[in-house]
Coordinates of C-alpha atoms in Angstrom, one line a residue:
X1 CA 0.0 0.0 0.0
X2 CA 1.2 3.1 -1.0
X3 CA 2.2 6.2 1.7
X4 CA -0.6 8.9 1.0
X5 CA 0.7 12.2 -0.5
X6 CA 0.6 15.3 2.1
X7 CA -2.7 16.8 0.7
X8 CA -4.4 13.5 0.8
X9 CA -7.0 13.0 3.3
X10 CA -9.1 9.5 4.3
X11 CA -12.2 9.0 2.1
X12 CA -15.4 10.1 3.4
X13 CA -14.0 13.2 5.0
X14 CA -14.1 16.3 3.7
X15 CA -12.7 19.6 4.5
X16 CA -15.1 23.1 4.9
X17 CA -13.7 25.8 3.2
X18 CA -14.6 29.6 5.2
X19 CA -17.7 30.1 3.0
X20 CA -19.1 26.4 3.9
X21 CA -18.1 26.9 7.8
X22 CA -19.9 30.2 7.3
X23 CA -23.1 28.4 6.6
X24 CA -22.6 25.1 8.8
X25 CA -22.6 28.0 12.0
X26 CA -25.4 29.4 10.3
X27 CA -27.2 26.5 10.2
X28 CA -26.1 25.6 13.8
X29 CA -27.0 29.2 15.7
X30 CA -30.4 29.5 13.7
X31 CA -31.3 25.9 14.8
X32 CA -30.4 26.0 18.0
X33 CA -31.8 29.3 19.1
X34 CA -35.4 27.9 17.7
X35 CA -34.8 25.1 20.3
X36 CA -33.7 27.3 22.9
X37 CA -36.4 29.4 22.5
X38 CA -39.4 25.9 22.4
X39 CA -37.3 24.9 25.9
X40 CA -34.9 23.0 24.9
X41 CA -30.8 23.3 26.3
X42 CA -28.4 22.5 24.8
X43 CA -25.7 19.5 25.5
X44 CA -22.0 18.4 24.7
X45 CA -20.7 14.9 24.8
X46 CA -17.6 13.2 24.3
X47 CA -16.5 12.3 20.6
X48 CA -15.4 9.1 22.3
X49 CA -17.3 6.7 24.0
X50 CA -17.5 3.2 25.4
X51 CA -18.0 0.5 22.9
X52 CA -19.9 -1.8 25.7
X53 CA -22.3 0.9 26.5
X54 CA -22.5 3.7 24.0
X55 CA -21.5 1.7 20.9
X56 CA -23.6 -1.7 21.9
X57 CA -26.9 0.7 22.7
X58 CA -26.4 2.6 19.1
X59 CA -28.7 1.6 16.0
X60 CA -25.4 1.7 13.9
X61 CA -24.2 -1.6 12.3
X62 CA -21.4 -2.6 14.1
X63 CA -19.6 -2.9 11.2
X64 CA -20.1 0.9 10.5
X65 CA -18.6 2.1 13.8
X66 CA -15.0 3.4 14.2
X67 CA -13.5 1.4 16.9
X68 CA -10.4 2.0 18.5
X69 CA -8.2 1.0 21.6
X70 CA -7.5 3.0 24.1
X71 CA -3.9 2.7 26.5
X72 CA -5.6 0.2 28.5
X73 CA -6.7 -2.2 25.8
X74 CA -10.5 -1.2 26.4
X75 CA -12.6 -0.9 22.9
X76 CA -13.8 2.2 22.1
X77 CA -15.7 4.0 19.1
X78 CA -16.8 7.6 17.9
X79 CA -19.7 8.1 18.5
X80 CA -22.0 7.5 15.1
X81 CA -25.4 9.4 16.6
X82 CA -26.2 11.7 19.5
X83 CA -29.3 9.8 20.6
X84 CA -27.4 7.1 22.5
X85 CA -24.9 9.3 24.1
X86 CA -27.9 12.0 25.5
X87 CA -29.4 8.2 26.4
X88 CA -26.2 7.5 28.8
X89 CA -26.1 11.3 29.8
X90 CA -29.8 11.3 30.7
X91 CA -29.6 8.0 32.5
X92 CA -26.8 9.6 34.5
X93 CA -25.8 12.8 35.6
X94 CA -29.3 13.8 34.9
X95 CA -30.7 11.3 36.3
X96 CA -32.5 13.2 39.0
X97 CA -33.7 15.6 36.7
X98 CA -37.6 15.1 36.4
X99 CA -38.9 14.2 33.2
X100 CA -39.6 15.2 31.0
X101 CA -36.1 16.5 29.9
X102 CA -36.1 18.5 27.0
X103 CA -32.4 18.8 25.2
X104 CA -31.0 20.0 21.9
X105 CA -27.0 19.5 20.5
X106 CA -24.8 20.4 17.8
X107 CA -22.2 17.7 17.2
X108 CA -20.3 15.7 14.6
X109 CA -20.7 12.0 14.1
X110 CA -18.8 9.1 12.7
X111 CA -20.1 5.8 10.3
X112 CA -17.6 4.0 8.2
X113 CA -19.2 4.1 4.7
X114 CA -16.4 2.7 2.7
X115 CA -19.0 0.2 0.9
X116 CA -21.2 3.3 0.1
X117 CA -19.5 5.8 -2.7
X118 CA -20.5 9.1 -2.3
X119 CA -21.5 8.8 1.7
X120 CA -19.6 10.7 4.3
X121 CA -18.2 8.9 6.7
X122 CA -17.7 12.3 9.4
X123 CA -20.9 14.8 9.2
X124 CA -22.5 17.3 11.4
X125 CA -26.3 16.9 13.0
X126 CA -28.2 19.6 14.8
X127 CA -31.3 18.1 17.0
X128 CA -33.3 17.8 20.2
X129 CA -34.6 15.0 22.3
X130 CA -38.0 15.1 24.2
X131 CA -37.4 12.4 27.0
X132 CA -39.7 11.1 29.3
X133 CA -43.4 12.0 27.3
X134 CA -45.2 9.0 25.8
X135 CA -48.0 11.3 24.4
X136 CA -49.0 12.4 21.3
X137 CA -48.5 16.1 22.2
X138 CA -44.8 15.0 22.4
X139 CA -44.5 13.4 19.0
X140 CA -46.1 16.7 17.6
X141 CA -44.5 19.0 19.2
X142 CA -40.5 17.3 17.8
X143 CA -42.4 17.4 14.7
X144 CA -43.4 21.2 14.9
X145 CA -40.3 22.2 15.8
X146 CA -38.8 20.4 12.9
X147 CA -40.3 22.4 10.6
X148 CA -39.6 25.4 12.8
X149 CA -35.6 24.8 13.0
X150 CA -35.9 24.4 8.9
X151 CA -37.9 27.5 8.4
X152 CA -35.5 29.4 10.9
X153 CA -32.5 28.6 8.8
X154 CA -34.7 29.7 5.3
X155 CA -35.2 26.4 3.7
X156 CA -39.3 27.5 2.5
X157 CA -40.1 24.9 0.3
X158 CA -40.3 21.2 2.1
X159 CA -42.6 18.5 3.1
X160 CA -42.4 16.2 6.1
X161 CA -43.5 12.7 5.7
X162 CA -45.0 11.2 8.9
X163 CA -45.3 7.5 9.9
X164 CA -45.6 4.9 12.1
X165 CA -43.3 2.1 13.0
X166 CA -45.9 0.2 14.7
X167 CA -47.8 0.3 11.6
X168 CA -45.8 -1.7 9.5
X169 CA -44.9 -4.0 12.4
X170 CA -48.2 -5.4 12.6
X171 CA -49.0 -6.1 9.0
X172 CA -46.2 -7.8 8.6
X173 CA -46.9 -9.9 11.9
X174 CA -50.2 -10.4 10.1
X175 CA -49.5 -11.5 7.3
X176 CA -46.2 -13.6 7.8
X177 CA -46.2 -14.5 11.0
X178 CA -43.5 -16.8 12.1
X179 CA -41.3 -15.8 9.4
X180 CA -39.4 -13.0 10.5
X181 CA -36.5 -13.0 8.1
X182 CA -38.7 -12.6 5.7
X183 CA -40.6 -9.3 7.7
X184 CA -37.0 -7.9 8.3
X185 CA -36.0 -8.2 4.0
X186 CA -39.3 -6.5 3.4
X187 CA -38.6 -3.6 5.9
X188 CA -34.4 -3.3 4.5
X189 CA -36.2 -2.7 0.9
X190 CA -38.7 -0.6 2.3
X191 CA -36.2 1.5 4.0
X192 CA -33.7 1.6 0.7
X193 CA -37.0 2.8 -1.0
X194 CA -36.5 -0.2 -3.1
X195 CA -40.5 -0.8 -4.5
X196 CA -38.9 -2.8 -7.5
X197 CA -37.4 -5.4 -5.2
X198 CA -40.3 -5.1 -2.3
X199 CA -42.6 -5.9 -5.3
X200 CA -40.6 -9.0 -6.6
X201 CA -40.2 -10.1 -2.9
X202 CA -43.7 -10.7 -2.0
X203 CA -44.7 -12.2 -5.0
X204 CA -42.2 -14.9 -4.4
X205 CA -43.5 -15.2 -0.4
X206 CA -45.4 -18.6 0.0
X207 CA -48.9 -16.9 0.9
X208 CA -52.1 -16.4 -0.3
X209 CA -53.1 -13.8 -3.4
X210 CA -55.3 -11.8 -0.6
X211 CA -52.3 -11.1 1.8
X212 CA -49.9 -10.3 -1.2
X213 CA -52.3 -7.7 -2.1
X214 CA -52.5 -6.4 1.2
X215 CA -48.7 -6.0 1.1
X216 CA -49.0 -4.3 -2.4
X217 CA -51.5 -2.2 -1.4
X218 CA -49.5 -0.8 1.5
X219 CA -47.4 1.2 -1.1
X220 CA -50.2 3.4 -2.1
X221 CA -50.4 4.8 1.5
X222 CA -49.0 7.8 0.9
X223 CA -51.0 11.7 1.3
X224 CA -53.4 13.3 3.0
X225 CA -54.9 12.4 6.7
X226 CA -57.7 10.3 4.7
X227 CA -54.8 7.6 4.0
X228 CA -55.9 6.5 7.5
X229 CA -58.8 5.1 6.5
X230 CA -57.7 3.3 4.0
X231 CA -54.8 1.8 5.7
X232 CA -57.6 0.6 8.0
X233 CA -59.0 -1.1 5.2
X234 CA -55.5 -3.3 4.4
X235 CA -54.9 -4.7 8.1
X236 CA -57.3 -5.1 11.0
X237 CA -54.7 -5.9 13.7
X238 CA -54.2 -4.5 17.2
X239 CA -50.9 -3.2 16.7
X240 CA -51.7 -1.6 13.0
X241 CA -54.8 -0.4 14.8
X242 CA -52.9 1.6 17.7
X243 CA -50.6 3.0 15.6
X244 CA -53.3 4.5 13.4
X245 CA -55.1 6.0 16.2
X246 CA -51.9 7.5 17.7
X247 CA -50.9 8.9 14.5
X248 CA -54.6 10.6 14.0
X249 CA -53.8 11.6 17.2
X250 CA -50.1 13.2 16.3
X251 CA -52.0 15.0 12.9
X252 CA -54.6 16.5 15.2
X253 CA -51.9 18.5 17.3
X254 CA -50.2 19.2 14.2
X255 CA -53.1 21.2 12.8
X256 CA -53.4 23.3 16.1
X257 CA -49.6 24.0 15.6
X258 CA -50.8 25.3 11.7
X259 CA -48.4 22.9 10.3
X260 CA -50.4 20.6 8.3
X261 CA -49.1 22.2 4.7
X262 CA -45.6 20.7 5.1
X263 CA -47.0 17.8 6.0
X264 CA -48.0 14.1 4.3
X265 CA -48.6 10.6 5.7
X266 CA -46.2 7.9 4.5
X267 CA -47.2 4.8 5.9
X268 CA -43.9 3.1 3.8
X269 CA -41.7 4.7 5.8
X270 CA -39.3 2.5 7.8
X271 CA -36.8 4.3 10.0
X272 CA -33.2 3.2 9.3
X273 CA -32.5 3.1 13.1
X274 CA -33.3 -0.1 14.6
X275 CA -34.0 1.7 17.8
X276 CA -37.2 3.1 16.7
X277 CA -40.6 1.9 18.2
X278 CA -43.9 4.8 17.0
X279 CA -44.0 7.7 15.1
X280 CA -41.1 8.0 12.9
X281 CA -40.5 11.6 10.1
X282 CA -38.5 12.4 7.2
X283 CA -38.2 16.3 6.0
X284 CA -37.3 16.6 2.3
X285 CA -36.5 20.4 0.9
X286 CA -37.7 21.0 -2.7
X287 CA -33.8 21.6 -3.9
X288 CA -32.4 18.3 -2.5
X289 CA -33.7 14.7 -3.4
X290 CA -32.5 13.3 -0.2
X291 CA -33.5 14.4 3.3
X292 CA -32.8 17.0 5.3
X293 CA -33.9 16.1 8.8
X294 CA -35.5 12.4 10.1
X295 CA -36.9 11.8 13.9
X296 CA -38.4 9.3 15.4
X297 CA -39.7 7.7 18.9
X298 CA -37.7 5.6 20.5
X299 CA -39.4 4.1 24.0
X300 CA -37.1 0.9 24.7
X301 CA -33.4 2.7 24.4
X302 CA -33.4 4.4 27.9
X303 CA -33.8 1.1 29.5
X304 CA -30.4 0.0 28.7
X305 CA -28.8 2.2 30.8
X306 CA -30.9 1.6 34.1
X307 CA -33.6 4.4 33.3
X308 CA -36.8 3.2 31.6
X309 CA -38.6 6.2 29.8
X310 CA -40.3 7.3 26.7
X311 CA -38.4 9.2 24.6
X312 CA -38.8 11.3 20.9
X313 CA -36.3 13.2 19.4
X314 CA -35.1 14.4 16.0
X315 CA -31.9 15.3 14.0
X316 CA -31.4 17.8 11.3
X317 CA -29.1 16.5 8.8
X318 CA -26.5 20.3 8.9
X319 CA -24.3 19.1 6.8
X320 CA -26.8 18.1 3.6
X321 CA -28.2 21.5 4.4
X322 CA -25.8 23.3 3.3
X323 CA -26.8 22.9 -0.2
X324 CA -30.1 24.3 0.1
X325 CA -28.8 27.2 2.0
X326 CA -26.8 28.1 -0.5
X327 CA -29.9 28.1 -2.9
X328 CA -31.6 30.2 -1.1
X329 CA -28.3 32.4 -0.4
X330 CA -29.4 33.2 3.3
X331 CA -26.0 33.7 4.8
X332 CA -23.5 36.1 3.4
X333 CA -19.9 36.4 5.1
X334 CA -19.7 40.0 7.3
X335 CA -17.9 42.0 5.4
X336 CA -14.2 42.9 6.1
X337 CA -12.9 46.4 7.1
X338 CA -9.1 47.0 5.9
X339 CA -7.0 48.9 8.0
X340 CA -3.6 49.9 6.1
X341 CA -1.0 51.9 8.3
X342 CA 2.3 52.5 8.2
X343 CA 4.7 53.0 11.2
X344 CA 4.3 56.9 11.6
X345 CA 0.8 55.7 12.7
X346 CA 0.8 52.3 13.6
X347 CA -0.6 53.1 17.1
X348 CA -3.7 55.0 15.9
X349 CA -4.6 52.3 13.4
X350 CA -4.2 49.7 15.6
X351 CA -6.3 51.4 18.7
X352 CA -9.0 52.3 15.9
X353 CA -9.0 48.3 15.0
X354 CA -9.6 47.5 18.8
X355 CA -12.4 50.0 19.0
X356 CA -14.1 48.3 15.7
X357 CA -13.9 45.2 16.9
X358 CA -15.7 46.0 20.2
X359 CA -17.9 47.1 18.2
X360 CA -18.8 44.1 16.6
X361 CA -16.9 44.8 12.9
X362 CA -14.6 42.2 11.4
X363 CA -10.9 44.2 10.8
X364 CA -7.9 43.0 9.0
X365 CA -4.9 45.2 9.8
X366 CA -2.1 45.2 7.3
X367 CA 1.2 47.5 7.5
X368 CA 2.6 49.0 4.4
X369 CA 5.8 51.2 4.0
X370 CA 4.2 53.8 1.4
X371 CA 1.3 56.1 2.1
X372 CA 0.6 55.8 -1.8
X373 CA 0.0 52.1 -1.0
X374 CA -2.9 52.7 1.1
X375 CA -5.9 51.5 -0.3
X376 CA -9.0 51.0 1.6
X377 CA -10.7 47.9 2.7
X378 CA -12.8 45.9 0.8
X379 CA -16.1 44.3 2.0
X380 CA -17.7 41.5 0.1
X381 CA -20.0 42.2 -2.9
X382 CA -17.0 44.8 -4.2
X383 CA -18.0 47.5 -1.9
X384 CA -14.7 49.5 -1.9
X385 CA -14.9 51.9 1.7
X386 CA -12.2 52.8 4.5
X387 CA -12.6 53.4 7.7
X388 CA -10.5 55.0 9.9
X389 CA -12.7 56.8 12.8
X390 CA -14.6 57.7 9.4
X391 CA -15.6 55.8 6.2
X392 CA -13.8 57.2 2.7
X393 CA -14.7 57.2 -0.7
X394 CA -12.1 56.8 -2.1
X395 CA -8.3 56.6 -2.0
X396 CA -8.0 60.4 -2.4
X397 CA -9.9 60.9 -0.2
X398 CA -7.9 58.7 2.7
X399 CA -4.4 60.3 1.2
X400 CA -5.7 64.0 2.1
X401 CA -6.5 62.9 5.8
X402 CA -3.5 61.2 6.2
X403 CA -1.5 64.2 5.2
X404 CA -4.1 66.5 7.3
X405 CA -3.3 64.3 10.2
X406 CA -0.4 63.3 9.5

């Protein structure tokens, strides 16, 4: 194997150049004050955790994590979500905080996608978790403020698709029971979005015509709150029939919110985390074919780490998002003041540099030897100005104070 060359980096990882880092804290301030202000504070774990606790309780494949050893010999990995980690927190030093426990976070992540061109293996996630509410109410309101964190960072144009794990678990219980492989094939191609192969699946399944139709049918459940209904229609089991009735439930608080036009049932949509147990959501913006943001409830993952509790939670995808921000061109770089002295008046220039700054202005200080050389600063968008307890025209105009002054 050859020795990588010095600008090389590992695949999957990229660099963000100032314009992109721009938009990533963009992305992150705008997000997180929308949390802040629905209640929510924010938290900071460790990039590293525990393979035996963290890494075991995380819906990653194992074969995606990043392991590592630490001096002691003890496994370790980076942590590839922040839903197990706020888990361990919440379980811990929180736990005699009463629930429910709202929390939000910024944070990179880690998932060894070598097998999957074009995935990162290192990318950023903004997002909250609601723990300890099993309601409705709860599931709405991580939805609502979803679709409040997008608008806040000006992605307009997207739709949230809404579903329900339970749902799918109990037509496939009802229709091929005992033959779980099978159940968790169907699911994988659901979740790839994979009809083609779902299709060829199920008409290969030993069953009866009538229950291949009903698991045909389920891919036309996809719109308006009347899907439902007809979702009723396919499977008359208990646990299809809860999860309908808690999801009418869900839509109800979503109309009081005024939400409902970014929203759609999809009752095909699988979460990819195998953690997941209700009311699952997927936010797609109109410039991107790929999702933006994906939540979920996830009731069973607190119990293994010695706290039993509901929880709901959500994760904008910051990094994806960058694209559609720059679409919609919402974040411009502040513009640079240029502050060119020489050393008659080195002093004065650098004292009016630390009063800008105070004030908030972004100042570049550059020394040159010739007073012919001093050319004012530029600010973005070609705005030629100086400043120097004033703002200047022109380069004229600077020369004449400097000789007033001088």
């Amino acid at each position: 194997m050859s020795k990588p060359k010095m600008f090389e980096k590992p695949s999957g990882v990229r660099d963000y150049l100032p314009e992109a880092v721009s938009k990533l804290r963009y992305i992150e301030r705008q997000a997180l004050n929308c949390m802040s202000r629905w209640g929510y504070e924010q938290i900071v774990t460790p990039t590293m955790e525990f393979y035996d606790t963290v890494g075991m309780a995380s819906s990653t494949s194992d074969h995606k994590l990043f392991k590592l050893l630490n001096q002691r010999g003890t496994a370790m990995v980076l942590r590839s979500d922040m839903t197990a980690p706020i888990a361990r927190v919440v379980s811990s030093l929180l736990y005699e905080e009463p629930l429910p426990i709202r929390l939000s976070y910024h944070a990179n992540v880690f998932r060894s996608m070598e097998e999957e061109a074009g995935r990162e293996a290192e990318f950023y996630q903004t997002g909250a978790e609601l723990v300890g509410d099993a309601s409705p109410e709860a599931d709405a309101e991580v939805i609502a403020l979803s679709i409040a964190c997008l608008q806040s960072t000006g992605i307009e144009r997207f739709k949230v698709a809404v579903g329900h794990h339970g749902f799918l678990q109990g037509l496939f219980g009802y229709t091929l029971p005992d033959r779980e492989a099978d159940q968790q094939r169907l699911m994988q191609l659901l979740v790839a979005r994979d009809v083609v192969g779902y299709r060829e699946m199920i008409r290969t399944l030993p069953i009866e015509q009538e229950q291949i139709e009903r698991l045909e049918a389920v891919l036309q459940l996809q719109g308006g709150r009347r899907i439902v209904e007809e979702a009723r229609g396919i499977v008359d089991e208990p646990h299809a029939r809860m999860s309908l009735f808690h999801l009418e439930r869900v839509w109800e608080v979503l109309e009081a919110y005024g939400v409902s036009e970014h929203l759609m049932l999809d009752l095909t949509l699988v979460g990819d985390f195998s953690y997941y147990t209700g009311t699952i959501f997927e936010g797609y913006s109109a410039e991107l074919g790929f999702p933006v943001m994906s939540g979920g409830r996830y009731d069973n993952l607190l119990q293994q780490f010695g706290r039993p509790a509901p929880a709901t939670g959500f994760a904008l995808k910051t990094t994806r998002m960058l694209d559609a921000i720059r679409v919609h061109e919402q974040v411009g770089v502040q513009p640079s003041i240029l502050i060119q002295y020489d050393a008659v008046r080195r002093r004065e220039a650098l004292a009016e540099a630390t009063r800008l700054r105070a004030a908030g202005e972004r100042v570049i200080t550059r020394r040159v030897d010739d007073v012919s050389q001093l050319v004012e600063v530029h600010r973005l968008e070609d705005e030629m100005m100086l400043r120097s307890g004033q703002v200047f025209k022109d380069v004229l105009t600077f020369v004449q104070f400097v000789t007033e002054h001088g």
